[in-house]
Amino acid sequence: MQSANVLLKKIVRSSILPFAVQNGMKKDLFPLSRTLSLSLCLKQDNSSSPSEKLDLDAWKKVMKSGLQEEVSETVSDRKELSDMAAARELLEMWRLAGRSVPEHVSEEQLKTLTECPSKSAKKKYLKYLYLKELYKKNDKRKMDEKRQRRLETEEQASETDETKKHSFIYLLASSMDRAYNWRVAQSMTFGQPLVFDMSFEKDMSVREVADTVRQLVLSEGFNRRSVDPFHIHFCNFQDDSLYHKEFIKHYKEAWGKLLITVTDQCYTDVFPRDKLVYLTADSPKVLKTFDHNKVYIVGSMVDKSIKTGVSLAHAKRLGLETAALPLEKYLLWNSGAKNLTLDQMMHILLTLKDTGSWKKALEFVPKRKHCGFVSTPVHELKITLNLINMLKRGQRQEEVQKQFAKSYSKKLTRK
Amino acid sequence: VQPPEKPLQAEEWNRLREGFKSPEMFEEVMFNSMVRCNSPIDVAKSLLTHVAKSNGDIAYNLLVKYLALCVQQGQASEICDVYDIMKIRFRNLESGAYNLLIKGLSNSDHWRMALALLEEEKKIMIPSRTSYESCIKAASRHQEINRAFELYHEMLAKDLVPTLDVLQAFFDFSRGMKGAELQKELFDILLYLRENQIYPHKTFMQSIKLWFESIPGGNWRGHLTNIKDSGHCPVCHHQLEESDLTNEEYNNLREKIIRDVIHGTDTFRKTSPQEFEAFQTFVEDRLPFDIVIDGLNVSHIKLKKMQCENLFNAVNCLAKENARLLVLGRKHMLTNSSNWKREIMKEMQNKADFFFAENTSEDDAFLLYATLQSGKHCKFVTRDFLRDHKACLSDSRMRHLFRKWQRGHQIEISAGEKHINFLSKKKLFVFIQQPAFQYDCVVQTTGDTWHIPYKDIFEEKDSYEVPRKWLCIQQKR
């Protein structure tokens, strides 16, 4: 049977193989022939003696049969591979080994891969591409399902076929846009400025810059749709910078028509210094209330590796006032860094501007980072905690009682 | 899934596969659990046969998993077979397969093939350090010590860090062997330990000791000992190397600290240029200091005490014999508060020089600068391990120098309690002062002696801790 199998393959190969191998058709071609012959072989095995001892090395024969000659050709022709070809080879082998690598890779991505300095960097980059591909695929599948469902409902609707009367005009997306744009245009003349400091490009990796721009695009969108938008300024913005390139990728031709102010000037040249407040998580000062006359500055920076004090350094250099959000005061912080994404900052600032309520504004802090809002001010909590600890130790009982009485009377008088 | 105990027929595999919740993953999951349970190899073979017969092909990852099982059980001939098959089927192999092949073959009679595989792997990528380790061990086990050293040097040239196992293997396999060249190679390994401040563990130390004692005609004798605080070896009466840096190293370190730690990418991140300049002139005017104290760090020694009281105690404790002290702090210490009493601060300022940095500045950077500027005799007090500052230094050589300097110059202080009187419950507050090391804790030699610090256990000690146990080796003429 085996020899027949080999023979069959040889015949097939001699006729089409030169083309088939080059075109990568062998995958489609051979399994067919093999299963064909193997099924025969299996049948024979079963019929002869079912209790016969299992041939444990049969798999080796299968694996060794065929393919020998053509591979020896390919082995001889790989001598010196170009970087790109080597990277492609690596990718191929990793895929075979079952690692997380993407199915399709563009030339540009392959080039980035060859530029990765280490093996772990390569692994990380490929995993990133793999996940990206996976998400895209899932999204596409969901979209298709949705379309399918819509078509079905439409069919049903057309069957029943009834004309509806609407009392309101159907608002098209474009007319909504017009309304939003009107508001933002108003904010350009009368609105409170909000500055994004675009001078962190050298502190970030390419991916961090891309993330920053994505967050800025989101922020701009939220601002546009809010009731009372900020007048957004991108300060220290250099043309032909990485930021610029990424923005164009996102907005395409809409970039020139955005209702924001983009300038290469520093915010200190645009606004009076005493009005500027630099918002940074590293600031020792905590923001108490939102001031409608101040110009708040947010650093356009994503720092995955938590570079402490980079934006604070900018404020220190220019001698500006700084402030941090009162996260500790209102939230029982759980884990994660205190720096928030730019779109979260935008949400928080917009809410503060509209309502002035910290509780509402800090709803936009991700829930995983905190265990909830603090109902009583933190310092009071700390006092009770200290009292409990002291009672536990059983030390200085008099003192404890005294303090207890003091705080108790305070509460009474307050009422 | 529990792998079966005996090889199965095709139908039986089919049945198992159908019973599994995601049949397309069945083989992979089954192989994984076979590796985990160390199943008999025949069971794996029967599954492979089943896969081969039903698909006409076996995927690469399944072959690798089978290979892992073979390596685990030391099935050398099977490993060779798998390699042959892989070579036929695939243009290249990836590092996972190479690692397994090399590991499996190096322990068998086919060890030469492992060396050949290493050569093959080199053509497409840098082999892993464990692959090198397997090959080096295999070569030295079969008395090809030169080949082993060749591979070792190659590995160092590729910036791979050898495992302690490899280094130990060299000592184990060279035991009793003659040759000046070999001796030099092994001395070089010891110097490699010295350069990189690596401490061997106990069994490694034993290997070193046995090797030394086995050198024909070498007359080396090794003893385990503890070195005294003065740096005096009780066995051979040698004085260990001082922990001081050379002048060149010292100046180099000082420059790098200023460049990388204080200024870094942006001077404003840790201080400001004006403040740093002010500090520089402040220090220049009062040089040299004997001890520089991190005021805020010391003030937190005892939590129940007021912060300025802690600092006051520490300053009093250190202000003996007219030592010139510098205390670094932040401006907020000057505002009268519950923790910082103005009178006590005033009194302290009579005993020591004080510099108060901005509240947003980092005082540690100033601490390093002031100590280094004062000269080699100057020590500093903080309980901080200064790891973040070490991390700011750009190259590993500087980091080693920094650690060495830190060992020799950092005084650690901690609070202790002592009952003055058995009856009264009053406690006296005392300082336990951990002095800086007088001697340098690295592998060292004088030609006819070697001193090698070692760790008791294999586990890595915390990087700030240095071993107290030593191997002293001396040559009797």
GROMACS .gro file of N, CA, C and O in nm, chain B residues 157-219:
model
  252
  572ALA      N    1   3.080   3.599   2.415
  572ALA     CA    2   3.091   3.697   2.307
  572ALA      C    3   2.952   3.735   2.256
  572ALA      O    4   2.935   3.843   2.200
  573LYS      N    5   2.856   3.645   2.273
  573LYS     CA    6   2.720   3.675   2.226
  573LYS      C    7   2.635   3.739   2.335
  573LYS      O    8   2.512   3.745   2.323
  574ASP      N    9   2.699   3.783   2.442
  574ASP     CA   10   2.630   3.851   2.551
  574ASP      C   11   2.531   3.762   2.625
  574ASP      O   12   2.433   3.811   2.683
  575LEU      N   13   2.552   3.632   2.619
  575LEU     CA   14   2.468   3.543   2.698
  575LEU      C   15   2.532   3.529   2.836
  575LEU      O   16   2.654   3.521   2.847
  576VAL      N   17   2.451   3.528   2.938
  576VAL     CA   18   2.504   3.515   3.073
  576VAL      C   19   2.506   3.367   3.109
  576VAL      O   20   2.404   3.302   3.108
  577PRO      N   21   2.625   3.313   3.136
  577PRO     CA   22   2.630   3.170   3.169
  577PRO      C   23   2.562   3.141   3.302
  577PRO      O   24   2.566   3.223   3.393
  578THR      N   25   2.500   3.026   3.312
  578THR     CA   26   2.440   2.988   3.439
  578THR      C   27   2.551   2.945   3.534
  578THR      O   28   2.660   2.907   3.491
  579LEU      N   29   2.522   2.951   3.663
  579LEU     CA   30   2.622   2.908   3.761
  579LEU      C   31   2.655   2.761   3.741
  579LEU      O   32   2.767   2.718   3.768
  580ASP      N   33   2.556   2.685   3.693
  580ASP     CA   34   2.576   2.543   3.667
  580ASP      C   35   2.691   2.519   3.570
  580ASP      O   36   2.771   2.428   3.588
  581VAL      N   37   2.694   2.597   3.464
  581VAL     CA   38   2.800   2.580   3.364
  581VAL      C   39   2.936   2.605   3.427
  581VAL      O   40   3.029   2.528   3.410
  582LEU      N   41   2.943   2.714   3.502
  582LEU     CA   42   3.071   2.749   3.564
  582LEU      C   43   3.114   2.640   3.659
  582LEU      O   44   3.230   2.600   3.663
  583GLN      N   45   3.016   2.589   3.734
  583GLN     CA   46   3.049   2.482   3.828
  583GLN      C   47   3.097   2.358   3.753
  583GLN      O   48   3.190   2.290   3.796
  584ALA      N   49   3.032   2.329   3.638
  584ALA     CA   50   3.069   2.210   3.561
  584ALA      C   51   3.217   2.215   3.522
  584ALA      O   52   3.286   2.114   3.526
  585PHE      N   53   3.264   2.334   3.488
  585PHE     CA   54   3.405   2.346   3.451
  585PHE      C   55   3.495   2.302   3.565
  585PHE      O   56   3.594   2.231   3.545
  586PHE      N   57   3.462   2.344   3.685
  586PHE     CA   58   3.545   2.307   3.800
  586PHE      C   59   3.533   2.158   3.828
  586PHE      O   60   3.631   2.092   3.861
  587ASP      N   61   3.412   2.105   3.813
  587ASP     CA   62   3.391   1.963   3.841
  587ASP      C   63   3.469   1.876   3.744
  587ASP      O   64   3.532   1.779   3.785
  588PHE      N   65   3.464   1.911   3.616
  588PHE     CA   66   3.523   1.823   3.517
  588PHE      C   67   3.673   1.843   3.501
  588PHE      O   68   3.740   1.762   3.440
  589SER      N   69   3.726   1.952   3.555
  589SER     CA   70   3.870   1.973   3.542
  589SER      C   71   3.944   1.921   3.664
  589SER      O   72   4.064   1.940   3.675
  590ARG      N   73   3.869   1.862   3.754
  590ARG     CA   74   3.931   1.817   3.877
  590ARG      C   75   4.044   1.718   3.848
  590ARG      O   76   4.027   1.624   3.772
  591GLY      N   77   4.160   1.743   3.906
  591GLY     CA   78   4.272   1.650   3.891
  591GLY      C   79   4.345   1.661   3.759
  591GLY      O   80   4.436   1.585   3.731
  592MET      N   81   4.304   1.758   3.676
  592MET     CA   82   4.368   1.768   3.545
  592MET      C   83   4.482   1.868   3.550
  592MET      O   84   4.478   1.966   3.623
  593LYS      N   85   4.581   1.843   3.467
  593LYS     CA   86   4.699   1.928   3.466
  593LYS      C   87   4.694   2.025   3.349
  593LYS      O   88   4.615   2.005   3.256
  594GLY      N   89   4.776   2.124   3.352
  594GLY     CA   90   4.785   2.212   3.237
  594GLY      C   91   4.773   2.356   3.278
  594GLY      O   92   4.678   2.396   3.346
  595ALA      N   93   4.873   2.435   3.240
  595ALA     CA   94   4.874   2.575   3.279
  595ALA      C   95   4.760   2.651   3.213
  595ALA      O   96   4.700   2.741   3.272
  596GLU      N   97   4.730   2.611   3.090
  596GLU     CA   98   4.627   2.682   3.016
  596GLU      C   99   4.490   2.663   3.081
  596GLU      O  100   4.413   2.757   3.098
  597LEU      N  101   4.464   2.538   3.118
  597LEU     CA  102   4.338   2.506   3.184
  597LEU      C  103   4.324   2.586   3.313
  597LEU      O  104   4.220   2.643   3.343
  598GLN      N  105   4.437   2.589   3.388
  598GLN     CA  106   4.435   2.663   3.514
  598GLN      C  107   4.401   2.809   3.491
  598GLN      O  108   4.322   2.869   3.564
  599LYS      N  109   4.457   2.863   3.385
  599LYS     CA  110   4.431   3.004   3.355
  599LYS      C  111   4.284   3.026   3.323
  599LYS      O  112   4.223   3.123   3.368
  600GLU      N  113   4.228   2.934   3.245
  600GLU     CA  114   4.086   2.945   3.209
  600GLU      C  115   3.998   2.947   3.335
  600GLU      O  116   3.904   3.026   3.347
  601LEU      N  117   4.030   2.859   3.429
  601LEU     CA  118   3.949   2.852   3.550
  601LEU      C  119   3.969   2.974   3.639
  601LEU      O  120   3.875   3.024   3.699
  602PHE      N  121   4.091   3.024   3.644
  602PHE     CA  122   4.114   3.149   3.716
  602PHE      C  123   4.032   3.261   3.652
  602PHE      O  124   3.979   3.348   3.721
  603ASP      N  125   4.024   3.256   3.518
  603ASP     CA  126   3.946   3.359   3.448
  603ASP      C  127   3.799   3.352   3.488
  603ASP      O  128   3.732   3.456   3.498
  604ILE      N  129   3.750   3.231   3.510
  604ILE     CA  130   3.611   3.219   3.554
  604ILE      C  131   3.594   3.285   3.691
  604ILE      O  132   3.497   3.358   3.716
  605LEU      N  133   3.691   3.262   3.779
  605LEU     CA  134   3.684   3.324   3.911
  605LEU      C  135   3.688   3.476   3.898
  605LEU      O  136   3.616   3.548   3.969
  606LEU      N  137   3.768   3.524   3.805
  606LEU     CA  138   3.774   3.670   3.784
  606LEU      C  139   3.643   3.722   3.723
  606LEU      O  140   3.603   3.835   3.749
  607TYR      N  141   3.579   3.635   3.645
  607TYR     CA  142   3.448   3.673   3.590
  607TYR      C  143   3.348   3.692   3.705
  607TYR      O  144   3.270   3.787   3.705
  608LEU      N  145   3.355   3.603   3.804
  608LEU     CA  146   3.270   3.618   3.922
  608LEU      C  147   3.299   3.751   3.991
  608LEU      O  148   3.210   3.822   4.036
  609ARG      N  149   3.429   3.784   3.997
  609ARG     CA  150   3.470   3.908   4.063
  609ARG      C  151   3.416   4.030   3.987
  609ARG      O  152   3.355   4.118   4.045
  610GLU      N  153   3.436   4.030   3.855
  610GLU     CA  154   3.394   4.143   3.773
  610GLU      C  155   3.245   4.171   3.787
  610GLU      O  156   3.201   4.284   3.792
  611ASN      N  157   3.169   4.062   3.790
  611ASN     CA  158   3.023   4.078   3.790
  611ASN      C  159   2.961   4.066   3.928
  611ASN      O  160   2.840   4.060   3.942
  612GLN      N  161   3.044   4.064   4.029
  612GLN     CA  162   2.998   4.055   4.168
  612GLN      C  163   2.898   3.942   4.187
  612GLN      O  164   2.788   3.960   4.239
  613ILE      N  165   2.937   3.825   4.139
  613ILE     CA  166   2.852   3.707   4.156
  613ILE      C  167   2.909   3.627   4.272
  613ILE      O  168   3.032   3.610   4.283
  614TYR      N  169   2.822   3.577   4.359
  614TYR     CA  170   2.868   3.494   4.469
  614TYR      C  171   2.825   3.350   4.443
  614TYR      O  172   2.708   3.324   4.420
  615PRO      N  173   2.920   3.256   4.444
  615PRO     CA  174   2.881   3.116   4.424
  615PRO      C  175   2.801   3.064   4.543
  615PRO      O  176   2.814   3.116   4.654
  616HIS      N  177   2.718   2.963   4.518
  616HIS     CA  178   2.646   2.901   4.630
  616HIS      C  179   2.733   2.790   4.688
  616HIS      O  180   2.843   2.761   4.640
  617LYS      N  181   2.681   2.726   4.791
  617LYS     CA  182   2.765   2.636   4.871
  617LYS      C  183   2.823   2.520   4.790
  617LYS      O  184   2.942   2.490   4.800
  618THR      N  185   2.740   2.454   4.709
  618THR     CA  186   2.791   2.338   4.635
  618THR      C  187   2.892   2.381   4.529
  618THR      O  188   2.990   2.312   4.505
  619PHE      N  189   2.868   2.495   4.469
  619PHE     CA  190   2.963   2.550   4.372
  619PHE      C  191   3.096   2.578   4.441
  619PHE      O  192   3.203   2.543   4.392
  620MET      N  193   3.085   2.637   4.561
  620MET     CA  194   3.207   2.667   4.638
  620MET      C  195   3.284   2.538   4.666
  620MET      O  196   3.407   2.534   4.655
  621GLN      N  197   3.211   2.430   4.699
  621GLN     CA  198   3.277   2.302   4.725
  621GLN      C  199   3.353   2.256   4.600
  621GLN      O  200   3.465   2.206   4.608
  622SER      N  201   3.289   2.273   4.482
  622SER     CA  202   3.355   2.234   4.358
  622SER      C  203   3.484   2.312   4.338
  622SER      O  204   3.587   2.256   4.296
  623ILE      N  205   3.479   2.439   4.368
  623ILE     CA  206   3.599   2.524   4.352
  623ILE      C  207   3.708   2.473   4.446
  623ILE      O  208   3.824   2.456   4.407
  624LYS      N  209   3.667   2.448   4.570
  624LYS     CA  210   3.763   2.403   4.671
  624LYS      C  211   3.828   2.272   4.628
  624LYS      O  212   3.950   2.258   4.629
  625LEU      N  213   3.745   2.177   4.585
  625LEU     CA  214   3.798   2.046   4.546
  625LEU      C  215   3.891   2.057   4.427
  625LEU      O  216   3.993   1.989   4.419
  626TRP      N  217   3.855   2.146   4.334
  626TRP     CA  218   3.942   2.162   4.217
  626TRP      C  219   4.079   2.213   4.258
  626TRP      O  220   4.181   2.161   4.216
  627PHE      N  221   4.078   2.319   4.340
  627PHE     CA  222   4.205   2.376   4.385
  627PHE      C  223   4.290   2.269   4.451
  627PHE      O  224   4.408   2.254   4.422
  628GLU      N  225   4.227   2.191   4.540
  628GLU     CA  226   4.303   2.092   4.615
  628GLU      C  227   4.350   1.976   4.529
  628GLU      O  228   4.438   1.901   4.568
  629SER      N  229   4.286   1.962   4.410
  629SER     CA  230   4.322   1.849   4.325
  629SER      C  231   4.430   1.884   4.223
  629SER      O  232   4.476   1.797   4.151
  630ILE      N  233   4.466   2.012   4.214
  630ILE     CA  234   4.568   2.048   4.115
  630ILE      C  235   4.696   1.976   4.149
  630ILE      O  236   4.751   1.993   4.259
  631PRO      N  237   4.748   1.893   4.057
  631PRO     CA  238   4.868   1.817   4.089
  631PRO      C  239   4.986   1.910   4.115
  631PRO      O  240   5.015   1.999   4.034
  632GLY      N  241   5.050   1.893   4.229
  632GLY     CA  242   5.167   1.972   4.263
  632GLY      C  243   5.134   2.116   4.299
  632GLY      O  244   5.224   2.198   4.312
  633GLY      N  245   5.010   2.148   4.315
  633GLY     CA  246   4.972   2.287   4.342
  633GLY      C  247   4.980   2.321   4.490
  633GLY      O  248   4.999   2.438   4.527
  634ASN      N  249   4.966   2.220   4.574
  634ASN     CA  250   4.971   2.242   4.719
  634ASN      C  251   4.869   2.343   4.769
  634ASN      O  252   4.897   2.422   4.858
   0.00000   0.00000   0.00000
